[in-house]
mmCIF file of C-alpha atoms and ligand atoms in Angstrom:
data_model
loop_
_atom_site.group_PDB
_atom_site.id
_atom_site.type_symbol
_atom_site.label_atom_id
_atom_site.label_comp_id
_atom_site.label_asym_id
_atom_site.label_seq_id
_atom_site.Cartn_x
_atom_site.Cartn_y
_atom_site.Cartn_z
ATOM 1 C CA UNK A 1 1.157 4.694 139.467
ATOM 2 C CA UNK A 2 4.626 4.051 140.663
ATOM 3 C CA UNK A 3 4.905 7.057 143.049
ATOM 4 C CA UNK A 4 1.282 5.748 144.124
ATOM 5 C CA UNK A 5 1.017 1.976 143.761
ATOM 6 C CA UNK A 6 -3.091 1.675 143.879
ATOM 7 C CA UNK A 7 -3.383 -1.054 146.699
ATOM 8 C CA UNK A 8 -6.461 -3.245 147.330
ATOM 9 C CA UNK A 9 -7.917 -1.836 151.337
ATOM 10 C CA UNK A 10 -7.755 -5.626 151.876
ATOM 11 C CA UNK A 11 -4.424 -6.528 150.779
ATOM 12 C CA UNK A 12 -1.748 -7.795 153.013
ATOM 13 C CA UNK A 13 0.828 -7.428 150.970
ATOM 14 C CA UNK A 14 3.152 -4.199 151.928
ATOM 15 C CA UNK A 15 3.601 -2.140 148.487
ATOM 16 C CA UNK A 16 6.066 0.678 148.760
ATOM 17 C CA UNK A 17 6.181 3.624 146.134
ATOM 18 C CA UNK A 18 8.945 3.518 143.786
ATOM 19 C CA UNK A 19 11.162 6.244 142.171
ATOM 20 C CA UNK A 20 11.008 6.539 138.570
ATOM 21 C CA UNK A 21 9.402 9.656 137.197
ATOM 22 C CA UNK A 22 7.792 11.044 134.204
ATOM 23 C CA UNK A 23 11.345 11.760 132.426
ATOM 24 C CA UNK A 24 12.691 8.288 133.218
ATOM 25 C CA UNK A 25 9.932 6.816 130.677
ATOM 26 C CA UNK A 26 10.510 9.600 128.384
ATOM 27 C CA UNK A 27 14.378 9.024 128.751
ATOM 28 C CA UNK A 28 13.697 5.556 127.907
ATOM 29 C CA UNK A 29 15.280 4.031 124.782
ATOM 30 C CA UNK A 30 14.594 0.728 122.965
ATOM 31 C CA UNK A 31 18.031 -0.478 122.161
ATOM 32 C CA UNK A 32 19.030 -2.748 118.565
ATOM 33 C CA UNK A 33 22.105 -4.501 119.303
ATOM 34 C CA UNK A 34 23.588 -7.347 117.056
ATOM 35 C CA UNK A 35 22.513 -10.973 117.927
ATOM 36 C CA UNK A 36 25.307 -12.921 118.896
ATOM 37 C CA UNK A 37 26.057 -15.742 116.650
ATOM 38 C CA UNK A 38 27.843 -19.232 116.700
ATOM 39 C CA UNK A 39 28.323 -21.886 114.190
ATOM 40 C CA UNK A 40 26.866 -25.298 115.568
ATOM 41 C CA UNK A 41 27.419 -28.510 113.410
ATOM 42 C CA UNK A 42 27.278 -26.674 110.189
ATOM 43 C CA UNK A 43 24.615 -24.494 111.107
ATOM 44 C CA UNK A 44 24.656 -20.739 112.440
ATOM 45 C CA UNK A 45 22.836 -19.961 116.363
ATOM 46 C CA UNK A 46 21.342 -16.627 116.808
ATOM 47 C CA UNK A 47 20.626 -15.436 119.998
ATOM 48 C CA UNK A 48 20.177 -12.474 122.437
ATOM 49 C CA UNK A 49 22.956 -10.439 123.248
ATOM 50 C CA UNK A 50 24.050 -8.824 126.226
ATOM 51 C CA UNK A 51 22.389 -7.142 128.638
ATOM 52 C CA UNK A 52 20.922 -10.479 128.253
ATOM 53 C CA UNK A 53 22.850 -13.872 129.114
ATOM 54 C CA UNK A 54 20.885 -16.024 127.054
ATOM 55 C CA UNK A 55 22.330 -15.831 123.132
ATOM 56 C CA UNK A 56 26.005 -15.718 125.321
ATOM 57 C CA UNK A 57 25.874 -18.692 127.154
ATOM 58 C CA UNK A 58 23.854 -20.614 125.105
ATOM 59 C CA UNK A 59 26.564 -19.730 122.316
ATOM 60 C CA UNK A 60 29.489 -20.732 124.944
ATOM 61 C CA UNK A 61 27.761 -23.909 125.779
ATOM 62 C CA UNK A 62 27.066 -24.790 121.942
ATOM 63 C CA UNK A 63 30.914 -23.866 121.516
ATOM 64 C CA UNK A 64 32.179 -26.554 124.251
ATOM 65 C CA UNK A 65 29.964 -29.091 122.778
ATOM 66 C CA UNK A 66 31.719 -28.465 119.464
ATOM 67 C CA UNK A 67 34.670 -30.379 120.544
ATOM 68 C CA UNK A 68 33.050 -33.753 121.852
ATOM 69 C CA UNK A 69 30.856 -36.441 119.612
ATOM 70 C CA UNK A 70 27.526 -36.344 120.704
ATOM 71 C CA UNK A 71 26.043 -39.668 119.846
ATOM 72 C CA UNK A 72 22.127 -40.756 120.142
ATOM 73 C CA UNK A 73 23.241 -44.076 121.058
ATOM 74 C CA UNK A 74 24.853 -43.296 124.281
ATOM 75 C CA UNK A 75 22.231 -40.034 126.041
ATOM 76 C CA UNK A 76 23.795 -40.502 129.311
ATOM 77 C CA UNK A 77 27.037 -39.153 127.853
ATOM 78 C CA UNK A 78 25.579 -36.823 125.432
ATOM 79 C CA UNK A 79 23.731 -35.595 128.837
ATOM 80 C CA UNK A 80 26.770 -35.382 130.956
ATOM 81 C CA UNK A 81 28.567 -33.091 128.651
ATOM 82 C CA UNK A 82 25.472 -31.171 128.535
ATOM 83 C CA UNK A 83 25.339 -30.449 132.303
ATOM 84 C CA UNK A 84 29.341 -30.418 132.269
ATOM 85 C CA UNK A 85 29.318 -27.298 129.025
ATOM 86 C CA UNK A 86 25.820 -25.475 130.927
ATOM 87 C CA UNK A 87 28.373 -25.552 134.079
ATOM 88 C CA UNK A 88 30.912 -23.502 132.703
ATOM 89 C CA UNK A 89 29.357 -21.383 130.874
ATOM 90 C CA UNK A 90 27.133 -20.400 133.591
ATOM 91 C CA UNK A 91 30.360 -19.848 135.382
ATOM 92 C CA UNK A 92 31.114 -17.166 132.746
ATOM 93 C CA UNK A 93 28.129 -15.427 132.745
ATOM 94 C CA UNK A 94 28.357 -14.815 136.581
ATOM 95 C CA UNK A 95 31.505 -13.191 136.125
ATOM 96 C CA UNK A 96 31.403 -11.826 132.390
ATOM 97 C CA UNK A 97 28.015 -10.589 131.237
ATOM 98 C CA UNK A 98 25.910 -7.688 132.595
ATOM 99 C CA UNK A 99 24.622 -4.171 130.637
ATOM 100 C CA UNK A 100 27.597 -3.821 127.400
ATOM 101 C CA UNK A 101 26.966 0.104 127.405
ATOM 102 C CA UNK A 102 28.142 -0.335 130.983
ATOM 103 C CA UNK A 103 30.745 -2.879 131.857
ATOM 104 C CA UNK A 104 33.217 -3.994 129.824
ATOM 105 C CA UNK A 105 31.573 -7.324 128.074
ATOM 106 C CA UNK A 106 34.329 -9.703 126.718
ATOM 107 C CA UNK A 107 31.817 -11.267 124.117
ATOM 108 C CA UNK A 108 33.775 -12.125 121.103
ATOM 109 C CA UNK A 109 36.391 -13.831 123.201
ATOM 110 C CA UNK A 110 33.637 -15.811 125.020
ATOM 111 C CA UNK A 111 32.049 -17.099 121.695
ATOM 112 C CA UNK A 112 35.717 -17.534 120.035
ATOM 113 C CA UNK A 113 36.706 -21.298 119.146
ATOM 114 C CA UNK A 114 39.619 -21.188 121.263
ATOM 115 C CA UNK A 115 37.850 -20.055 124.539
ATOM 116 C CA UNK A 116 35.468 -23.108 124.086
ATOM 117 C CA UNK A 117 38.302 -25.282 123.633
ATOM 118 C CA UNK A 118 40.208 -24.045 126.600
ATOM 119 C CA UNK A 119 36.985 -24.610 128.421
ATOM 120 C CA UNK A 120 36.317 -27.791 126.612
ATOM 121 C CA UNK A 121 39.334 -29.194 128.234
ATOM 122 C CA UNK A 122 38.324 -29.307 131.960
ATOM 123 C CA UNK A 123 35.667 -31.789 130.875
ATOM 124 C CA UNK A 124 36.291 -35.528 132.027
ATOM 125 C CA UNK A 125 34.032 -37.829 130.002
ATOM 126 C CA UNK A 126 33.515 -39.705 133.476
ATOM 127 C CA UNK A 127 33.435 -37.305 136.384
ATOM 128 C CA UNK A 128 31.372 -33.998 136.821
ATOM 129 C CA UNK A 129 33.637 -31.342 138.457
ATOM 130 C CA UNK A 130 32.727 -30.104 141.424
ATOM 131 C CA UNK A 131 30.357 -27.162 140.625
ATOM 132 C CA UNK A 132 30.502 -24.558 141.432
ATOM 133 C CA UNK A 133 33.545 -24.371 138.937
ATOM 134 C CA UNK A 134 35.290 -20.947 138.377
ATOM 135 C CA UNK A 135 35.173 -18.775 135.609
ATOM 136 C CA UNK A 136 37.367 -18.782 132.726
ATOM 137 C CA UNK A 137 39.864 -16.121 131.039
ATOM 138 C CA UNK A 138 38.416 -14.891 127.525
ATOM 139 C CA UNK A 139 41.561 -13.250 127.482
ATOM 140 C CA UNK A 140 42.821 -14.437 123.729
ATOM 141 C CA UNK A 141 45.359 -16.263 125.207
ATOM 142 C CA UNK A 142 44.756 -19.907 124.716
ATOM 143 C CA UNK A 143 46.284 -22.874 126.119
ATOM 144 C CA UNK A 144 45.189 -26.356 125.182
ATOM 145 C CA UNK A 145 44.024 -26.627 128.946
ATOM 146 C CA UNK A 146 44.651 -24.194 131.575
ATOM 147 C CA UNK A 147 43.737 -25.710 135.090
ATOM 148 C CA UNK A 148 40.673 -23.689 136.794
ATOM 149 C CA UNK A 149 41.071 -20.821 138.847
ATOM 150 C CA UNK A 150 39.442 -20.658 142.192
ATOM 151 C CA UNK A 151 37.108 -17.543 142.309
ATOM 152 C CA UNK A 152 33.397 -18.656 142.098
ATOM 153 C CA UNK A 153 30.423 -17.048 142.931
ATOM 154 C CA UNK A 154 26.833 -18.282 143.824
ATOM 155 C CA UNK A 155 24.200 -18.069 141.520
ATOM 156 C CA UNK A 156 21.509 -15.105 142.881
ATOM 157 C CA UNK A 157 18.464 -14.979 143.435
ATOM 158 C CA UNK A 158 16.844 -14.287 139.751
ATOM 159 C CA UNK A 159 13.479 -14.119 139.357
ATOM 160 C CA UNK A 160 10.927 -16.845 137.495
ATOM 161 C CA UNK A 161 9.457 -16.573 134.514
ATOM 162 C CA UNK A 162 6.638 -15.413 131.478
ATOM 163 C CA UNK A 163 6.093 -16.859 128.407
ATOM 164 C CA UNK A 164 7.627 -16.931 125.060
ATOM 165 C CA UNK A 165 6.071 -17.306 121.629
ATOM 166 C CA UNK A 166 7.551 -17.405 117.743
ATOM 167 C CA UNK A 167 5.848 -17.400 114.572
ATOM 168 C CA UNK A 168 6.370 -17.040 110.616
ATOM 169 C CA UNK A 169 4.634 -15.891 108.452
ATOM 170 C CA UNK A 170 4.688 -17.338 104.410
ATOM 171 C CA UNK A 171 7.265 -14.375 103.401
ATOM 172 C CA UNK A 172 9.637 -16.209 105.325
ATOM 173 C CA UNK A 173 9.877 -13.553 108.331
ATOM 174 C CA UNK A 174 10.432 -15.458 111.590
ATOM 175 C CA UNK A 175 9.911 -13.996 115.280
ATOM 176 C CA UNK A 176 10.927 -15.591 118.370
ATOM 177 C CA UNK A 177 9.802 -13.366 121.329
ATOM 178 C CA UNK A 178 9.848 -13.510 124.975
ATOM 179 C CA UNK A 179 7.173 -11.598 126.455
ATOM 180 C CA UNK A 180 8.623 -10.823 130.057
ATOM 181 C CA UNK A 181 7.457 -8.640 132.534
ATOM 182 C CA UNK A 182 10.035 -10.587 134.996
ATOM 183 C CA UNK A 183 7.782 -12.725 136.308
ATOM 184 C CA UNK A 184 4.323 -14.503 136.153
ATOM 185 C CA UNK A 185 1.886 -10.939 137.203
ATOM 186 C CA UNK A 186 5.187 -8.656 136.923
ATOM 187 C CA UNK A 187 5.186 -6.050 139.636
ATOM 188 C CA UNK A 188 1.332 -7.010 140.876
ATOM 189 C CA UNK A 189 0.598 -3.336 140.091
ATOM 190 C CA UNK A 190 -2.159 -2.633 137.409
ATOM 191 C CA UNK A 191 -2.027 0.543 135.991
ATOM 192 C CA UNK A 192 -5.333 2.614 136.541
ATOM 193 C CA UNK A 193 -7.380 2.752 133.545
ATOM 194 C CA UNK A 194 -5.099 1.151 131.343
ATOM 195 C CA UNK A 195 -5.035 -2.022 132.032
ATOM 196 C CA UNK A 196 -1.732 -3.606 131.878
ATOM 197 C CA UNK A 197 0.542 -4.456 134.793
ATOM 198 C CA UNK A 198 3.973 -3.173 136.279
ATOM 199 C CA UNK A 199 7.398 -5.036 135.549
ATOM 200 C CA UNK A 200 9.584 -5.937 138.425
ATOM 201 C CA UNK A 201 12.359 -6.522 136.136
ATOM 202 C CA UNK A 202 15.298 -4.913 138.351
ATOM 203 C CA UNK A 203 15.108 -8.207 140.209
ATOM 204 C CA UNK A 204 17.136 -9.234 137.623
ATOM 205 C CA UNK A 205 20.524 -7.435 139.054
ATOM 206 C CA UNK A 206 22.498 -9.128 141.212
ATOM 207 C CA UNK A 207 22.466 -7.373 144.643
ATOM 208 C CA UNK A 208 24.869 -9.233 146.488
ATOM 209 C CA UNK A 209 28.304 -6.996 146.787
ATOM 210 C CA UNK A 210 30.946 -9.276 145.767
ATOM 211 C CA UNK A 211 33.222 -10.537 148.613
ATOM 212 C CA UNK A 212 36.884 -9.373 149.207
ATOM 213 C CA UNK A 213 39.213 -10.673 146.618
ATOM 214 C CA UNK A 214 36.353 -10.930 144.250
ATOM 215 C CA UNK A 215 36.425 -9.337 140.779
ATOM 216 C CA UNK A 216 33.445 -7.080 140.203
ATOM 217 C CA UNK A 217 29.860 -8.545 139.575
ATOM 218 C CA UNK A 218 29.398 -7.308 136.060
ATOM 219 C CA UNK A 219 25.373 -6.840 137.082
ATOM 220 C CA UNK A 220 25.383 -4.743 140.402
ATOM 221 C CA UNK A 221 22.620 -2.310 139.750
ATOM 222 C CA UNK A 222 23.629 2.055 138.027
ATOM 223 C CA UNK A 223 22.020 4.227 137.019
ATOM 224 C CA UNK A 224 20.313 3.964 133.070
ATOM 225 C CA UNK A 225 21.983 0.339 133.401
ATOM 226 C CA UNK A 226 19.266 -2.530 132.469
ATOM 227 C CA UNK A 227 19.366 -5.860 134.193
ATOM 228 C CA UNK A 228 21.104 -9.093 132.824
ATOM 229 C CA UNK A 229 18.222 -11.215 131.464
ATOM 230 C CA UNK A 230 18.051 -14.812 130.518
ATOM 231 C CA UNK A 231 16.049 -14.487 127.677
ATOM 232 C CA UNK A 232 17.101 -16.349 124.762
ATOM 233 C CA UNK A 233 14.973 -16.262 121.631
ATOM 234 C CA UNK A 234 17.071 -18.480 119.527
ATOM 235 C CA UNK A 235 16.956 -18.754 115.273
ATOM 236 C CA UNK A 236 18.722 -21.456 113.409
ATOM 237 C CA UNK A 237 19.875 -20.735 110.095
ATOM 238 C CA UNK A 238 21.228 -23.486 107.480
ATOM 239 C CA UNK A 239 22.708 -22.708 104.301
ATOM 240 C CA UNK A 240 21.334 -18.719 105.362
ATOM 241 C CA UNK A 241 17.976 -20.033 105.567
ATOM 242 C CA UNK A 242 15.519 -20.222 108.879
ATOM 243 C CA UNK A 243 15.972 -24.097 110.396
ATOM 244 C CA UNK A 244 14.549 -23.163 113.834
ATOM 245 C CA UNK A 245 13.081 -20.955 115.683
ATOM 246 C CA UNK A 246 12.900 -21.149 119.194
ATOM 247 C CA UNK A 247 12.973 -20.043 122.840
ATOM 248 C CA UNK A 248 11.142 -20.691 126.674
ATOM 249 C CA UNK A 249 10.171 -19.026 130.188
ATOM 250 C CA UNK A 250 11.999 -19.925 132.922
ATOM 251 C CA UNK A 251 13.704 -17.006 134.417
ATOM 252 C CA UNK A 252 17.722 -18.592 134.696
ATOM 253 C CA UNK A 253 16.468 -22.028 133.290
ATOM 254 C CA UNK A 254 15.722 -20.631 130.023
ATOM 255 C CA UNK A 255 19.531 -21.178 128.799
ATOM 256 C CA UNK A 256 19.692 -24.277 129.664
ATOM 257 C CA UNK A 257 15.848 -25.635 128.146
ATOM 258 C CA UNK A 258 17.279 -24.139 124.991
ATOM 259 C CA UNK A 259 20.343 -25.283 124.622
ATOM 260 C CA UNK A 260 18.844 -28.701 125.643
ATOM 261 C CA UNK A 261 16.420 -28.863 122.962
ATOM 262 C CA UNK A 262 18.988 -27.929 120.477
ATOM 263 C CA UNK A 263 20.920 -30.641 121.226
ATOM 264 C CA UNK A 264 17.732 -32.901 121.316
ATOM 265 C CA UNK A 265 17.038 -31.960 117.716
ATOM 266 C CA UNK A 266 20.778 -31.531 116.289
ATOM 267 C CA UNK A 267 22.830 -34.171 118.197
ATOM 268 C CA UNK A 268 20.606 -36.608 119.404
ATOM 269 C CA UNK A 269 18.433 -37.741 116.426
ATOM 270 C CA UNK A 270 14.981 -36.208 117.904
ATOM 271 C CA UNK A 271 12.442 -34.731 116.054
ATOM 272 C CA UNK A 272 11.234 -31.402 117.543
ATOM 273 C CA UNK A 273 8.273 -32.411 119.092
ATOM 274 C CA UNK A 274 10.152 -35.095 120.791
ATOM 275 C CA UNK A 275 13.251 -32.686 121.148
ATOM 276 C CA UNK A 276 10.253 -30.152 123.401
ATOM 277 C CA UNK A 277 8.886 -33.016 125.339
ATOM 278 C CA UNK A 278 11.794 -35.006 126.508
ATOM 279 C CA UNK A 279 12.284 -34.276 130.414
ATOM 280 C CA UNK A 280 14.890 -31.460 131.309
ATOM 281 C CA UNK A 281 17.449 -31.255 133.771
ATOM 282 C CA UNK A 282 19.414 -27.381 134.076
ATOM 283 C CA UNK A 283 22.713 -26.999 135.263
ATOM 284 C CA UNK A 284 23.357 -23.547 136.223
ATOM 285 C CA UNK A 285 26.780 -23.979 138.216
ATOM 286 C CA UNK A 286 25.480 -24.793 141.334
ATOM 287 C CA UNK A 287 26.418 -27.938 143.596
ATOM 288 C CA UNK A 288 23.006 -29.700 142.751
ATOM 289 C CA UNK A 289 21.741 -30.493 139.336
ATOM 290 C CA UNK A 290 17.839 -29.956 138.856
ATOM 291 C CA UNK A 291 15.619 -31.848 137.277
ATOM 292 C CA UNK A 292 11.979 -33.411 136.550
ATOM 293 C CA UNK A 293 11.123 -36.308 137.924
ATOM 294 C CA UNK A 294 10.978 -38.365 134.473
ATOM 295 C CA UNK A 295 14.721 -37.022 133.870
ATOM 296 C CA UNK A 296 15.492 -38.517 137.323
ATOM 297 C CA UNK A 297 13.429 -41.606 136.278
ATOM 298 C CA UNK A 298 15.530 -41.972 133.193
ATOM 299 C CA UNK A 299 19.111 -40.919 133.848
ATOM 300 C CA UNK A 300 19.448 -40.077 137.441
ATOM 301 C CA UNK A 301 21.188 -43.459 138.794
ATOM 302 C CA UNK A 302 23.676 -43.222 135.495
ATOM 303 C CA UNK A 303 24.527 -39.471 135.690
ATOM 304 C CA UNK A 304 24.827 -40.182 139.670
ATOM 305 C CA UNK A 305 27.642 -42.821 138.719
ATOM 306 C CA UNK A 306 29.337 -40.071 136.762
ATOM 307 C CA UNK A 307 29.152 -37.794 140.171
ATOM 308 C CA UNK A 308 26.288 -35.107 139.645
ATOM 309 C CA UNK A 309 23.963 -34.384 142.521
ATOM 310 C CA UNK A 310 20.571 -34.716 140.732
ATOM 311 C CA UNK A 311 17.438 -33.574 142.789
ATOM 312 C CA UNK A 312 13.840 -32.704 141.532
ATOM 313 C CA UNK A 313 13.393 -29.146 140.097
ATOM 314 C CA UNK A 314 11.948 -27.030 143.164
ATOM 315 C CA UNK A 315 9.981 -24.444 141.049
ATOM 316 C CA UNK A 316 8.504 -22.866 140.154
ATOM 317 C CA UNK A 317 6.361 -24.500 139.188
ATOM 318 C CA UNK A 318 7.593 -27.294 141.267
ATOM 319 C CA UNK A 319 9.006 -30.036 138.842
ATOM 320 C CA UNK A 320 8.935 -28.332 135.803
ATOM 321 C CA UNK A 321 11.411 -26.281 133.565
ATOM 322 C CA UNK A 322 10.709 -24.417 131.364
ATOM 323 C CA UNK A 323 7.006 -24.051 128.641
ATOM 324 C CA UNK A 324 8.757 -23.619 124.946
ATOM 325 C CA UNK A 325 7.366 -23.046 121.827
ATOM 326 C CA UNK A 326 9.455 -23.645 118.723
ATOM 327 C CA UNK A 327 9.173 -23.787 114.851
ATOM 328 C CA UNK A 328 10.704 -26.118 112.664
ATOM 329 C CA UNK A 329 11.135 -25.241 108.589
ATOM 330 C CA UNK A 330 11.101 -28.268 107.415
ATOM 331 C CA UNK A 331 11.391 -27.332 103.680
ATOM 332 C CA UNK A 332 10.380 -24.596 101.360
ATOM 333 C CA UNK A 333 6.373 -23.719 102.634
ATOM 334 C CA UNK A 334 5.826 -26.292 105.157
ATOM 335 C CA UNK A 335 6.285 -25.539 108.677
ATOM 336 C CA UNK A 336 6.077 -27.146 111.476
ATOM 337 C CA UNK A 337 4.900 -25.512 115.110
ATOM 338 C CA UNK A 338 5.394 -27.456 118.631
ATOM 339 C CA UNK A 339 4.259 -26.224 121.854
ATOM 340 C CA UNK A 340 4.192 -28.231 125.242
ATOM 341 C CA UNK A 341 2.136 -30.978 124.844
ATOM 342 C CA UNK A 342 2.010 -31.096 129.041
ATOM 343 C CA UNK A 343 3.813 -28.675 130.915
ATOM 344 C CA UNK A 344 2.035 -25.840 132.391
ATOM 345 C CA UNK A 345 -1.327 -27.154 131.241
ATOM 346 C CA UNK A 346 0.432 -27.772 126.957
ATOM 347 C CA UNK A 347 0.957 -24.741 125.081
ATOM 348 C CA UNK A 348 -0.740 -24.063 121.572
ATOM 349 C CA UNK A 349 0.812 -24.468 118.608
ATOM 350 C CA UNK A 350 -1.388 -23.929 114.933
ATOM 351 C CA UNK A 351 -1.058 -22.786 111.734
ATOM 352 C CA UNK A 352 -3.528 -19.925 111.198
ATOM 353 C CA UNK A 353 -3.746 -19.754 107.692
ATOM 354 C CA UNK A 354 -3.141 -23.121 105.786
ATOM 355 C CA UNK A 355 -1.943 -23.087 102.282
ATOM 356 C CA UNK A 356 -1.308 -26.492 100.208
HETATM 357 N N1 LIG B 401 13.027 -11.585 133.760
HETATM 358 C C1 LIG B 401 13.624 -12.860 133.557
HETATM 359 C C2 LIG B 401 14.689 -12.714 132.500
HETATM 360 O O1 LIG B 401 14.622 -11.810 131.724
HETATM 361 C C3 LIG B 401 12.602 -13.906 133.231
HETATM 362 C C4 LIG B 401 12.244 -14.035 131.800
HETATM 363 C C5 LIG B 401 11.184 -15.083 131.564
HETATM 364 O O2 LIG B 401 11.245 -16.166 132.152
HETATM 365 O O3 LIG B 401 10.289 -14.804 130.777
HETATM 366 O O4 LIG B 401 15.597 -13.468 132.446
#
């Protein structure tokens, strides 16, 4: 189907063949790594690791907000060093985190306490920096603030966005699962007969050679290398046992709508259905800050006065990040499951098979 993409006679659209072959799918190898892990106010964050972004920078980000008070009673702070800790560890993952069988990822030193803190320090509680802001050194050499470097990079072009799902079942085994094909119809190429559609995944590499003086783009596309993701199906654990379960569509946004709701639940006194719904804004290291229009409603003139660029969420969909789906345990044999109650139509969230 790939060296012959079936095309509609009527389509417009201008489908090229593609390369793999019958050994390439036979080659291919479903790959266990560790999760990468990060204690957050007493509890422990489990995420994806590389050759996706998501468990990383979520992790990072969760680190840097580790060092400030995050306080209910004040969101337009609590928000600020949101966007300010998304910022820089977005930085990191545009220079760190691509395919670990093939670049050198400096994980441990990215999720170590004294990289955060390093990083923690270029925060003013007042003034955004200027984004794009550059990348730190996970180097193991920590000062108490080291002033940024000036290499920074432009976030690519990485595609949208699928869906995500997580569920439990009453022997206490917890999924959280993003269901990508890349994007919303993957590819666009059914496969004859078997009903199920293409990936376009590899629009996940960065293609962009960097420019002179640049350090290497840790995601350039090799052979048998797989693209850096953004997926981030998140568990919480307290006291060893599942808190949360968690995780969103979104394509790049998906860091940031997770680490968002975490904070909603952990820091800012919500309860998870109110943690889901509350409007999002994602800072991915870029010079603007999007967000939904309710977000903008809320704490756009505030977060303006504390000098980030806020503009509505272009899409897509247009004005909306992210569609998650989350599970809260809230003690021994009662769960509770939130889905969207508006975004993207609401998502579902049940219990199939109620017990008392
Ligand atoms: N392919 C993108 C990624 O892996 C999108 C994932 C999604 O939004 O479902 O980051």
């Amino acid at each position: 189907t790939v060296a012959e993409p079936p095309v509609d006679p009527g389509a417009a659209r201008d489908v090229r063949p593609g390369l793999m072959e019958r050994a390439d799918l036979a080659a291919y190898r479903a790959v266990v790594r560790k999760p990468t892990h990060v204690p957050y106010r007493g509890m422990d964050v489990y995420g994806m690791p590389p050759s996706s972004s998501g468990g990383a920078t979520i992790g990072e980000a969760l680190d840097i907000l580790g060092n400030f008070r995050l306080d209910a009673r004040d969101p337009v702070t609590a928000l600020h060093y949101y966007l300010e800790a998304s910022k820089l560890a977005y930085a990191d993952r545009g220079r760190y985190l691509g395919d670990a069988d093939k670049v050198r990822v400096p994980l441990d030193e990215l999720l170590s306490a004294g990289f955060a803190r390093e990083r923690a320090c270029l925060i003013k509680p007042d003034r955004a920096a200027p984004a794009p802001v550059a990348p730190g050194s996970p180097d193991g050499r920590y000062e108490p603030c080291v002033p940024p470097g000036t290499q920074t990079r432009a976030l690519a072009f990485e595609g949208p966005q699928t869906t995500h799902l997580v569920v439990a079942d009453k022997w206490g085994n917890v999924a959280s699962y993003t269901v990508s094909i890349e994007q919303f119809g993957g590819s666009g190429i059914t496969v004859p007969g078997r009903g199920f559609l293409l990936n376009n995944e590899l629009t996940d590499f960065s293609f962009q050679p960097p420019a002179p003086g640049q350090a290497p783009d840790p995601n350039l596309p090799g052979p048998h290398k797989r693209p850096r993701s953004s997926m981030s199906p998140t568990l919480v654990l307290e006291d060893g046992r599942p808190k949360l379960a968690l995780g969103t569509p979104g394509g790049s946004t998906i860091i940031t709508t997770v680490l968002q709701i975490l904070m909603n639940r952990i820091d800012l006194g919500m309860d998870l259905p109110a943690a889901l719904n509350a409007p999002r804004a994602t800072q991915r290291n870029t010079p603007l800050v999007y967000a939904e229009q309710p977000f903008l409603d809320r704490y756009g003139r505030d977060l303006a006065a504390r000098g980030h660029r806020l503009e509505v969420f272009p899409g897509p969909p247009a004005g909306v990040i992210g569609a998650a789906t989350a599970l809260e345990f809230l003690r021994p044999g009662l769960v509770q499951a939130v889905a969207e109650p508006v975004r993207r139509g609401g998502g579902s969230a049940l219990v199939v098979h109620p017990a008392r």
